Amino acid sequence: MSQLNPKTTHKEFGGLSGVLLITFGLPTLLIVFHQLINENYQTNLIADFDLDKILTFKRPLLEIVTDGKIWTFYLIWFVSLAILDVTLPGYYKNGVELRDGSKLNYLINGISIVSFLVILLASRFIITDGQLPELRFLYSNVLEFTIISILFSFIFSIFVYIYSFIPLIKPNKFNTKERILAAGGNTGNTIYDWFIGRELNPRIGPLDIKLFCELRPGMLLWLLLNISALHHQWLELGYVTDSMILINMLQAIYVFDGVLNEDGCLTMMDITTDGFGFMLCFGDLSLVPFSYSIQSRYLSLNNVELGLPLSIFILGLGVVGFYIFKASNNEKSNFRQGKLPNLKYIKTERGTNLLVDSWWKVSQHPNYFGDWIYSLTWCLSTGFANPINYYYSIYFGALLLHRQKRDELKCQEKYGKDWEKYEKEVPYKIVPYIY
Ligand code: NDP
């Protein structure tokens, strides 16, 4: 057995059958969402429910999947961002220590990329007198882009899986040419490992595929989809509703927070622990942009006016959620960098300390709690007529619960008795006094 890459014995998501269900279930759900939130469902989804509408596509599926224009746009978007990712200026930061004792170096240049895109969009806005043909094209072809991004996720994750078998050019610290595989993605079962992600940090030259996909093409496309919905409403009505402004603002803050504070992502479980397989590839490239933007799409078709009191309530809730999310994440990050020596902590045999003070005595994941509250504000911004808009908080709640369980398993294994001590000091997992 490889010293560097021990075989994975525990399977997540209910093993192969669960993985297959997610592989085909989630993309189907994404397409169904689009069928439920389009021109055909402008009023009450429940009262208007019609299976025929869901099963009838505006164009034959074969025509969509072979649409060269959509493929070209999508690939130009992906490849241009990849080029910008490795060429625009920034600074370098090391990731966490890997199993072979090495650390990867990451180019942190989110500010350059966002500035570049803002300048590009603002110039187009001026040149086209506010008509922005690219955004109109994106808005009217959302179904096409959704389907093509799903296909691309399948193709790209197959490529990355095959790539994980190609020996390294330079030997690693164990003096072999083996790549570092994800602890959870090395069962030997092709489909399972492809889904979970076999290689931990696949890189093509200077491009770190996982961090790139996590923060660039999907997140920025989500932002563009929201702006395209706002632009559509503005062209249709001649003004923009309060709900549309709110959803664009709340989600833009979230996107910019991720893209601009990218060095904070280097300690996230996705980067430190998960391999890059279909799960992350589809999540980053398809699920994030096309399901997280359904609220703005719905609002572009329904023109919801929330009124001042409800808008202020949602905004207030957003401030509370975002504050908990940011303050707790920053506190842990600063503590781990040795910047908060006065806070109470547990010294562990592994060497890393566990904070049991301030936000981190309230629950084991106060950051998840804040993040979830924030997610609720996106749903509330759509009003109460369409339950589909609430999908995000339900899905995200399930994702965070599953994530907490995975993290707990990891920490129990990693810290042993110290984790038991920690659990006594901080008994609640996510929501204080409830769970
Ligand atoms: P956490 O930030 O909670 O990190 C967990 C890790 O932190 C543990 O494995 C452990 O790692 C360390 N740790 C745990 N407890 C302590 C403590 N008391 N003191 C010091 N270190 C501790 O989880 P994630 O990485 O999953 O999430 C990061 C953020 O990203 C969250 O805010 C989450 O909400 C958000 N997120 C958002 C998603 C989205 O789609 N919008 C998806 C996923 C996450 P170690 O081994 O170093 O000890």
Coordinates of C-alpha atoms and ligand atoms in Angstrom, one line a residue:
M1 CA 0.0 0.0 0.0
S2 CA 1.2 3.5 -0.8
Q3 CA 2.7 5.4 2.1
L4 CA 1.6 8.7 0.7
N5 CA -1.9 7.7 -0.3
P6 CA -3.6 5.2 2.0
K7 CA -6.7 3.5 0.5
T8 CA -10.1 5.0 1.4
T9 CA -12.2 2.6 3.4
H10 CA -15.2 4.7 4.4
K11 CA -17.7 5.8 1.6
E12 CA -19.7 9.0 1.9
F13 CA -23.2 9.7 0.5
G14 CA -24.4 6.2 1.0
G15 CA -21.7 4.7 -1.3
L16 CA -22.0 4.0 -5.0
S17 CA -25.8 4.1 -5.1
G18 CA -26.0 7.5 -3.3
V19 CA -23.3 8.9 -5.6
L20 CA -25.2 7.8 -8.7
L21 CA -28.4 9.3 -7.4
I22 CA -26.7 12.7 -6.8
T23 CA -24.9 12.5 -10.2
F24 CA -28.1 12.3 -12.1
G25 CA -30.6 13.7 -9.6
L26 CA -29.0 17.1 -9.0
P27 CA -28.5 18.1 -12.7
T28 CA -32.1 17.0 -13.4
L29 CA -33.3 19.1 -10.5
L30 CA -31.4 22.1 -11.9
I31 CA -33.2 21.8 -15.2
V32 CA -36.5 21.3 -13.5
F33 CA -35.9 24.5 -11.5
H34 CA -35.4 26.4 -14.8
Q35 CA -38.7 24.8 -16.2
L36 CA -40.5 26.0 -13.0
I37 CA -39.1 29.5 -13.0
N38 CA -39.6 30.9 -16.5
E39 CA -42.2 32.9 -18.5
N40 CA -44.7 30.0 -18.1
Y41 CA -44.8 30.3 -14.3
Q42 CA -45.3 34.0 -13.6
T43 CA -47.9 33.6 -11.0
N44 CA -48.5 30.9 -8.3
L45 CA -46.4 27.8 -8.9
I46 CA -48.7 25.5 -6.8
A47 CA -52.0 26.7 -8.4
D48 CA -50.5 26.7 -11.9
F49 CA -48.6 23.4 -11.6
D50 CA -48.6 21.7 -14.9
L51 CA -46.3 18.7 -15.6
D52 CA -46.6 19.3 -19.4
K53 CA -44.9 22.7 -18.9
I54 CA -42.1 21.1 -17.0
L55 CA -41.5 18.4 -19.6
T56 CA -41.8 20.7 -22.6
F57 CA -38.5 22.4 -23.5
K58 CA -38.4 25.6 -25.6
R59 CA -36.1 23.8 -28.1
P60 CA -35.3 20.1 -28.7
L61 CA -32.7 18.9 -26.2
L62 CA -30.4 17.6 -28.9
E63 CA -30.4 21.0 -30.6
I64 CA -29.4 22.6 -27.2
V65 CA -26.5 20.3 -26.4
T66 CA -25.0 20.8 -29.9
D67 CA -25.5 24.5 -30.0
G68 CA -22.1 25.7 -31.1
K69 CA -22.7 29.4 -30.2
I70 CA -23.5 28.6 -26.6
W71 CA -20.6 26.2 -26.3
T72 CA -18.3 28.9 -27.8
F73 CA -19.5 31.5 -25.3
Y74 CA -19.2 29.2 -22.4
L75 CA -15.7 28.0 -23.3
I76 CA -14.5 31.6 -24.0
W77 CA -15.8 32.5 -20.5
F78 CA -14.0 29.6 -18.8
V79 CA -10.7 29.8 -20.7
S80 CA -10.5 33.6 -20.5
L81 CA -11.0 33.5 -16.7
A82 CA -8.4 30.7 -16.5
I83 CA -5.9 32.9 -18.4
L84 CA -6.7 35.9 -16.3
D85 CA -6.3 33.8 -13.2
V86 CA -2.7 32.9 -13.9
T87 CA -1.7 36.2 -15.5
L88 CA -3.2 39.1 -13.6
P89 CA -1.1 40.5 -10.8
G90 CA -1.6 39.6 -7.1
Y91 CA 0.4 38.2 -4.2
Y92 CA 1.4 34.6 -3.3
K93 CA 0.2 32.7 -0.2
N94 CA 0.9 29.2 1.0
G95 CA -1.8 26.7 1.6
V96 CA -2.0 24.3 4.5
E97 CA 0.7 21.6 5.0
L98 CA 0.0 18.6 2.8
R99 CA 0.5 14.9 3.6
D100 CA 4.0 14.9 2.2
G101 CA 5.0 17.9 4.3
S102 CA 4.9 20.3 1.4
K103 CA 2.8 23.5 0.9
L104 CA 1.2 24.7 -2.3
N105 CA 1.7 28.3 -3.3
Y106 CA -1.4 30.2 -4.5
L107 CA -1.6 33.4 -6.6
I108 CA -4.2 35.6 -4.8
N109 CA -5.5 38.0 -7.5
G110 CA -9.3 38.3 -7.0
I111 CA -9.1 42.1 -6.8
S112 CA -7.4 42.3 -10.2
I113 CA -9.9 39.9 -11.8
V114 CA -13.0 41.7 -10.4
S115 CA -11.6 45.1 -11.3
F116 CA -10.9 43.9 -14.9
L117 CA -14.5 42.6 -15.2
V118 CA -16.1 45.7 -13.7
I119 CA -14.1 47.9 -16.2
L120 CA -15.2 45.7 -19.1
L121 CA -18.8 45.8 -18.1
A122 CA -18.9 49.5 -17.4
S123 CA -17.3 50.2 -20.8
R124 CA -19.8 48.0 -22.6
F125 CA -22.6 49.8 -20.7
I126 CA -21.4 53.2 -22.0
I127 CA -20.7 52.0 -25.5
T128 CA -24.1 50.2 -25.9
D129 CA -26.1 53.0 -24.2
G130 CA -27.2 50.6 -21.4
Q131 CA -28.4 47.8 -23.8
L132 CA -25.7 45.3 -22.9
P133 CA -26.3 42.7 -25.6
E134 CA -24.2 40.1 -23.9
L135 CA -26.3 40.2 -20.8
R136 CA -29.5 39.9 -22.9
F137 CA -28.0 36.9 -24.6
L138 CA -27.2 35.3 -21.3
Y139 CA -30.6 36.1 -19.9
S140 CA -32.5 34.6 -22.8
N141 CA -30.4 31.5 -23.0
V142 CA -30.2 30.5 -19.4
L143 CA -31.6 27.0 -20.0
E144 CA -29.0 26.4 -22.8
F145 CA -26.2 27.6 -20.6
T146 CA -27.4 25.5 -17.7
I147 CA -27.4 22.3 -19.8
I148 CA -24.1 23.0 -21.4
S149 CA -22.4 23.8 -18.0
I150 CA -23.7 20.4 -16.7
L151 CA -22.2 18.6 -19.8
F152 CA -19.0 20.5 -19.3
S153 CA -18.9 19.5 -15.6
F154 CA -19.1 15.8 -16.7
I155 CA -16.4 16.2 -19.3
F156 CA -14.1 18.2 -17.2
S157 CA -14.4 16.0 -14.1
I158 CA -13.6 12.9 -16.3
F159 CA -10.6 14.7 -17.7
V160 CA -9.4 15.6 -14.1
Y161 CA -10.0 12.0 -13.0
I162 CA -7.8 10.6 -15.9
Y163 CA -5.2 13.3 -15.2
S164 CA -4.8 12.1 -11.6
F165 CA -3.2 8.9 -13.0
I166 CA -0.5 10.7 -14.9
P167 CA 2.8 10.5 -12.9
L168 CA 4.3 13.8 -11.7
I169 CA 7.2 15.2 -13.6
K170 CA 9.3 15.9 -10.5
P171 CA 9.4 13.3 -7.6
N172 CA 7.6 14.3 -4.4
K173 CA 9.1 14.3 -0.9
F174 CA 8.6 10.5 -0.7
N175 CA 10.8 10.2 -3.8
T176 CA 8.0 8.8 -5.9
K177 CA 6.1 10.4 -8.8
E178 CA 2.7 9.8 -7.1
R179 CA 0.2 12.7 -6.9
I180 CA -1.3 13.4 -3.5
L181 CA -4.8 11.9 -3.6
A182 CA -7.8 13.0 -1.5
A183 CA -8.2 11.0 1.7
G184 CA -11.8 10.3 0.7
G185 CA -11.4 9.7 -3.0
N186 CA -9.0 6.7 -3.2
T187 CA -11.3 3.7 -2.9
G188 CA -10.3 2.2 -6.2
N189 CA -13.9 2.3 -7.5
T190 CA -13.8 4.4 -10.7
I191 CA -17.3 6.0 -10.4
Y192 CA -17.0 6.7 -6.7
D193 CA -13.5 8.2 -6.9
W194 CA -14.5 10.3 -10.0
F195 CA -17.5 11.7 -8.1
I196 CA -15.6 12.5 -4.8
G197 CA -12.4 13.6 -6.6
R198 CA -9.3 11.5 -6.7
E199 CA -6.5 14.0 -6.8
L200 CA -6.5 16.5 -3.9
N201 CA -5.1 19.5 -5.7
P202 CA -5.0 19.0 -9.5
R203 CA -2.9 21.7 -11.3
I204 CA -2.2 22.3 -14.9
G205 CA 1.0 24.4 -15.0
P206 CA 0.3 27.4 -12.7
L207 CA -3.5 26.9 -12.8
D208 CA -4.9 25.4 -9.5
I209 CA -8.0 23.8 -10.9
K210 CA -9.9 23.5 -7.6
L211 CA -9.4 27.0 -6.3
F212 CA -10.1 28.4 -9.8
C213 CA -13.4 26.5 -10.2
E214 CA -14.4 27.3 -6.6
L215 CA -14.0 31.1 -7.0
R216 CA -14.0 32.2 -10.6
P217 CA -16.2 30.8 -13.4
G218 CA -19.3 29.8 -11.3
M219 CA -19.3 32.6 -8.7
L220 CA -18.8 35.3 -11.3
L221 CA -21.3 33.8 -13.6
W222 CA -23.8 33.8 -10.7
L223 CA -23.2 37.5 -10.3
L224 CA -23.6 38.1 -14.1
L225 CA -26.9 36.1 -14.1
N226 CA -28.2 38.3 -11.3
I227 CA -27.1 41.5 -13.1
S228 CA -28.7 40.1 -16.3
A229 CA -32.0 39.6 -14.5
L230 CA -31.8 43.2 -13.1
H231 CA -31.0 44.5 -16.6
H232 CA -33.9 42.6 -18.1
Q233 CA -36.3 44.1 -15.5
W234 CA -35.0 47.5 -16.1
L235 CA -35.5 47.2 -19.9
E236 CA -39.0 45.7 -19.4
L237 CA -40.3 48.1 -16.8
G238 CA -38.1 51.2 -17.1
Y239 CA -37.3 50.8 -13.3
V240 CA -36.1 48.2 -10.9
T241 CA -38.1 46.8 -8.0
D242 CA -36.9 46.9 -4.4
S243 CA -36.8 43.1 -4.2
M244 CA -34.5 43.0 -7.3
I245 CA -32.1 45.6 -5.8
L246 CA -32.1 43.7 -2.5
I247 CA -31.3 40.3 -4.0
N248 CA -28.6 41.7 -6.2
M249 CA -27.0 43.5 -3.3
L250 CA -27.2 40.6 -0.8
Q251 CA -25.8 38.1 -3.2
A252 CA -23.1 40.5 -4.7
I253 CA -21.8 41.0 -1.1
Y254 CA -21.5 37.2 -0.8
V255 CA -19.8 36.7 -4.1
F256 CA -17.4 39.6 -3.6
D257 CA -16.6 38.3 -0.1
G258 CA -15.6 34.9 -1.6
V259 CA -13.8 36.2 -4.6
L260 CA -12.0 39.0 -2.9
N261 CA -11.1 37.2 0.4
E262 CA -9.8 34.2 -1.5
D263 CA -6.9 33.6 0.9
G264 CA -9.5 32.8 3.6
C265 CA -10.7 29.9 1.3
L266 CA -7.3 28.2 1.5
T267 CA -8.2 26.7 4.9
M268 CA -11.7 25.6 3.8
M269 CA -12.5 22.0 3.8
D270 CA -13.1 22.0 0.1
I271 CA -9.5 23.0 -0.5
T272 CA -7.7 21.2 2.4
T273 CA -9.6 17.9 2.4
D274 CA -11.9 17.2 -0.6
G275 CA -10.6 16.0 -3.9
F276 CA -11.7 17.7 -7.1
G277 CA -14.3 15.4 -8.7
F278 CA -17.7 15.7 -10.2
M279 CA -19.2 16.7 -6.8
L280 CA -17.1 20.0 -6.6
C281 CA -16.9 20.5 -10.4
F282 CA -20.7 20.4 -10.9
G283 CA -21.3 22.3 -7.6
D284 CA -18.9 25.1 -8.6
L285 CA -19.7 25.3 -12.3
S286 CA -23.4 24.5 -12.5
L287 CA -25.2 24.4 -9.2
V288 CA -23.8 27.7 -7.8
P289 CA -24.5 29.9 -10.8
F290 CA -27.7 28.4 -12.1
S291 CA -29.5 27.5 -8.9
Y292 CA -28.3 30.4 -6.7
S293 CA -29.6 32.8 -9.3
I294 CA -33.1 31.4 -9.5
Q295 CA -34.3 34.1 -7.0
S296 CA -33.2 37.0 -9.2
R297 CA -34.7 35.2 -12.3
Y298 CA -38.0 34.7 -10.5
L299 CA -38.0 38.4 -9.5
S300 CA -37.3 39.5 -13.1
L301 CA -40.5 37.6 -14.2
N302 CA -42.7 38.6 -11.2
N303 CA -41.8 42.2 -10.3
V304 CA -42.3 41.7 -6.5
E305 CA -42.5 44.9 -4.4
L306 CA -41.6 44.2 -0.8
G307 CA -42.2 47.6 0.7
L308 CA -40.0 49.4 3.2
P309 CA -40.7 47.6 6.4
L310 CA -40.1 44.1 4.9
S311 CA -37.0 45.3 3.0
I312 CA -35.5 46.8 6.2
F313 CA -36.3 43.5 8.1
I314 CA -34.6 41.4 5.5
L315 CA -31.6 43.8 5.3
G316 CA -31.3 43.7 9.1
L317 CA -31.4 39.9 9.2
G318 CA -28.7 40.0 6.5
V319 CA -26.5 42.2 8.5
V320 CA -26.9 39.9 11.6
G321 CA -26.2 36.7 9.5
F322 CA -23.3 38.2 7.6
Y323 CA -21.8 39.6 10.8
I324 CA -21.9 36.2 12.6
F325 CA -20.5 34.5 9.5
K326 CA -17.6 37.0 9.0
A327 CA -16.7 37.7 12.6
S328 CA -16.5 34.0 13.5
N329 CA -14.5 33.0 10.4
N330 CA -12.1 35.9 10.9
E331 CA -11.7 35.1 14.6
K332 CA -10.8 31.5 13.9
S333 CA -8.4 32.5 11.1
N334 CA -6.7 35.2 13.3
F335 CA -6.5 32.8 16.2
R336 CA -4.8 30.2 14.0
Q337 CA -2.3 32.8 12.9
G338 CA -1.4 33.5 16.5
K339 CA -3.0 37.0 16.5
L340 CA -5.5 36.4 19.4
P341 CA -3.3 34.9 22.2
N342 CA -5.6 36.0 25.0
L343 CA -8.6 33.9 24.0
K344 CA -9.1 30.6 25.8
Y345 CA -8.2 27.5 23.9
I346 CA -7.4 23.8 24.3
K347 CA -3.9 22.7 23.5
T348 CA -3.9 19.5 21.5
E349 CA -1.4 16.7 21.1
R350 CA -1.5 17.3 17.4
G351 CA 0.0 20.7 17.9
T352 CA -2.9 22.9 16.6
N353 CA -5.0 24.6 19.2
L354 CA -8.8 24.6 19.5
L355 CA -10.5 27.9 20.4
V356 CA -13.1 27.6 23.1
D357 CA -13.9 31.3 23.6
S358 CA -15.9 34.2 22.1
W359 CA -17.8 33.0 19.0
W360 CA -16.2 29.6 19.3
K361 CA -17.7 28.7 22.6
V362 CA -21.2 29.5 21.4
S363 CA -21.2 26.4 19.0
Q364 CA -18.7 24.3 17.1
H365 CA -19.7 26.0 13.8
P366 CA -21.0 29.5 14.5
N367 CA -19.9 30.4 11.0
Y368 CA -22.4 27.9 9.5
F369 CA -25.2 29.4 11.6
G370 CA -24.4 32.9 10.3
D371 CA -24.1 31.7 6.7
W372 CA -27.5 29.9 6.9
I373 CA -29.2 33.0 8.3
Y374 CA -27.8 35.0 5.5
S375 CA -29.1 32.4 3.0
L376 CA -32.6 32.9 4.4
T377 CA -32.5 36.6 3.4
W378 CA -32.1 35.6 -0.3
C379 CA -35.3 33.5 -0.1
L380 CA -37.2 36.1 1.8
S381 CA -36.3 38.7 -0.8
T382 CA -38.6 36.9 -3.2
G383 CA -41.7 37.2 -1.1
F384 CA -43.9 34.3 -0.2
A385 CA -45.7 33.2 -3.4
N386 CA -43.3 30.6 -4.7
P387 CA -41.8 27.9 -2.5
I388 CA -39.1 27.0 -5.1
N389 CA -37.3 30.2 -4.1
Y390 CA -36.9 28.7 -0.6
Y391 CA -35.0 25.7 -2.1
Y392 CA -31.7 27.4 -1.3
S393 CA -32.0 27.6 2.5
I394 CA -33.3 24.0 2.7
Y395 CA -30.5 22.7 0.4
F396 CA -27.9 24.8 2.2
G397 CA -29.1 23.7 5.7
A398 CA -28.7 20.0 4.5
L399 CA -25.3 20.7 3.1
L400 CA -24.1 22.4 6.3
L401 CA -25.4 19.6 8.4
H402 CA -23.7 17.0 6.3
R403 CA -20.5 19.1 6.3
Q404 CA -20.6 19.3 10.1
K405 CA -20.9 15.5 10.4
R406 CA -17.9 15.0 8.0
D407 CA -15.9 17.6 9.9
E408 CA -16.7 16.0 13.2
L409 CA -15.5 12.6 11.9
K410 CA -12.3 14.1 10.6
C411 CA -11.7 16.0 13.9
Q412 CA -12.5 12.9 16.1
E413 CA -9.9 10.9 14.1
K414 CA -7.4 13.8 14.1
Y415 CA -7.6 14.9 17.7
G416 CA -8.8 11.8 19.6
K417 CA -9.1 12.5 23.3
D418 CA -8.6 16.3 22.8
W419 CA -11.7 16.4 20.7
E420 CA -13.7 14.7 23.5
K421 CA -12.4 17.5 25.8
Y422 CA -13.4 20.1 23.3
E423 CA -16.9 18.7 22.9
K424 CA -17.4 18.9 26.6
E425 CA -16.5 22.6 26.5
V426 CA -18.5 23.4 23.3
P427 CA -21.4 21.0 23.3
Y428 CA -23.6 22.6 20.5
K429 CA -22.7 21.8 16.9
I430 CA -24.2 24.7 15.0
V431 CA -27.2 26.4 16.6
P432 CA -26.7 27.4 20.2
Y433 CA -29.0 25.6 22.7
I434 CA -30.8 23.8 19.8
Y435 CA -28.3 21.6 18.0
Ligands
NDP1 P1 -15.0 25.6 9.4 O1 -14.5 27.0 9.0 O2 -15.9 25.5 10.6 O3 -13.7 24.7 9.6 C1 -13.6 23.5 10.3 C2 -12.2 23.3 10.6 O4 -11.6 24.3 11.4 C3 -12.0 22.0 11.4 O5 -11.8 20.9 10.5 C4 -10.7 22.3 12.2 O6 -9.6 22.1 11.3 C5 -10.8 23.7 12.5 N1 -11.5 24.0 13.7 C6 -12.7 23.5 14.1 N2 -13.0 24.0 15.3 C7 -12.0 24.8 15.7 C8 -11.8 25.6 16.8 N3 -12.7 25.7 17.8 N4 -10.7 26.4 16.9 C9 -9.8 26.4 15.9 N5 -10.0 25.6 14.8 C10 -11.1 24.9 14.7 O7 -15.7 24.9 8.2 P2 -15.7 25.0 6.6 O8 -14.3 25.0 6.1 O9 -16.5 23.9 6.2 O10 -16.4 26.3 6.2 C11 -15.8 27.6 6.1 C12 -16.9 28.6 5.7 O11 -17.4 28.4 4.4 C13 -18.2 28.6 6.6 O12 -18.5 29.8 7.0 C14 -19.2 28.0 5.7 O13 -20.5 28.4 6.1 C15 -18.8 28.4 4.3 N6 -19.3 27.5 3.3 C16 -20.1 28.0 2.3 C17 -20.6 27.2 1.3 C18 -21.5 27.8 0.2 O14 -21.9 27.0 -0.7 N7 -22.0 29.0 0.4 C19 -20.2 25.8 1.2 C20 -19.3 25.4 2.2 C21 -18.9 26.2 3.2 P3 -8.1 21.7 11.8 O15 -7.9 20.4 11.2 O16 -7.3 22.8 11.2 O17 -8.1 21.7 13.3

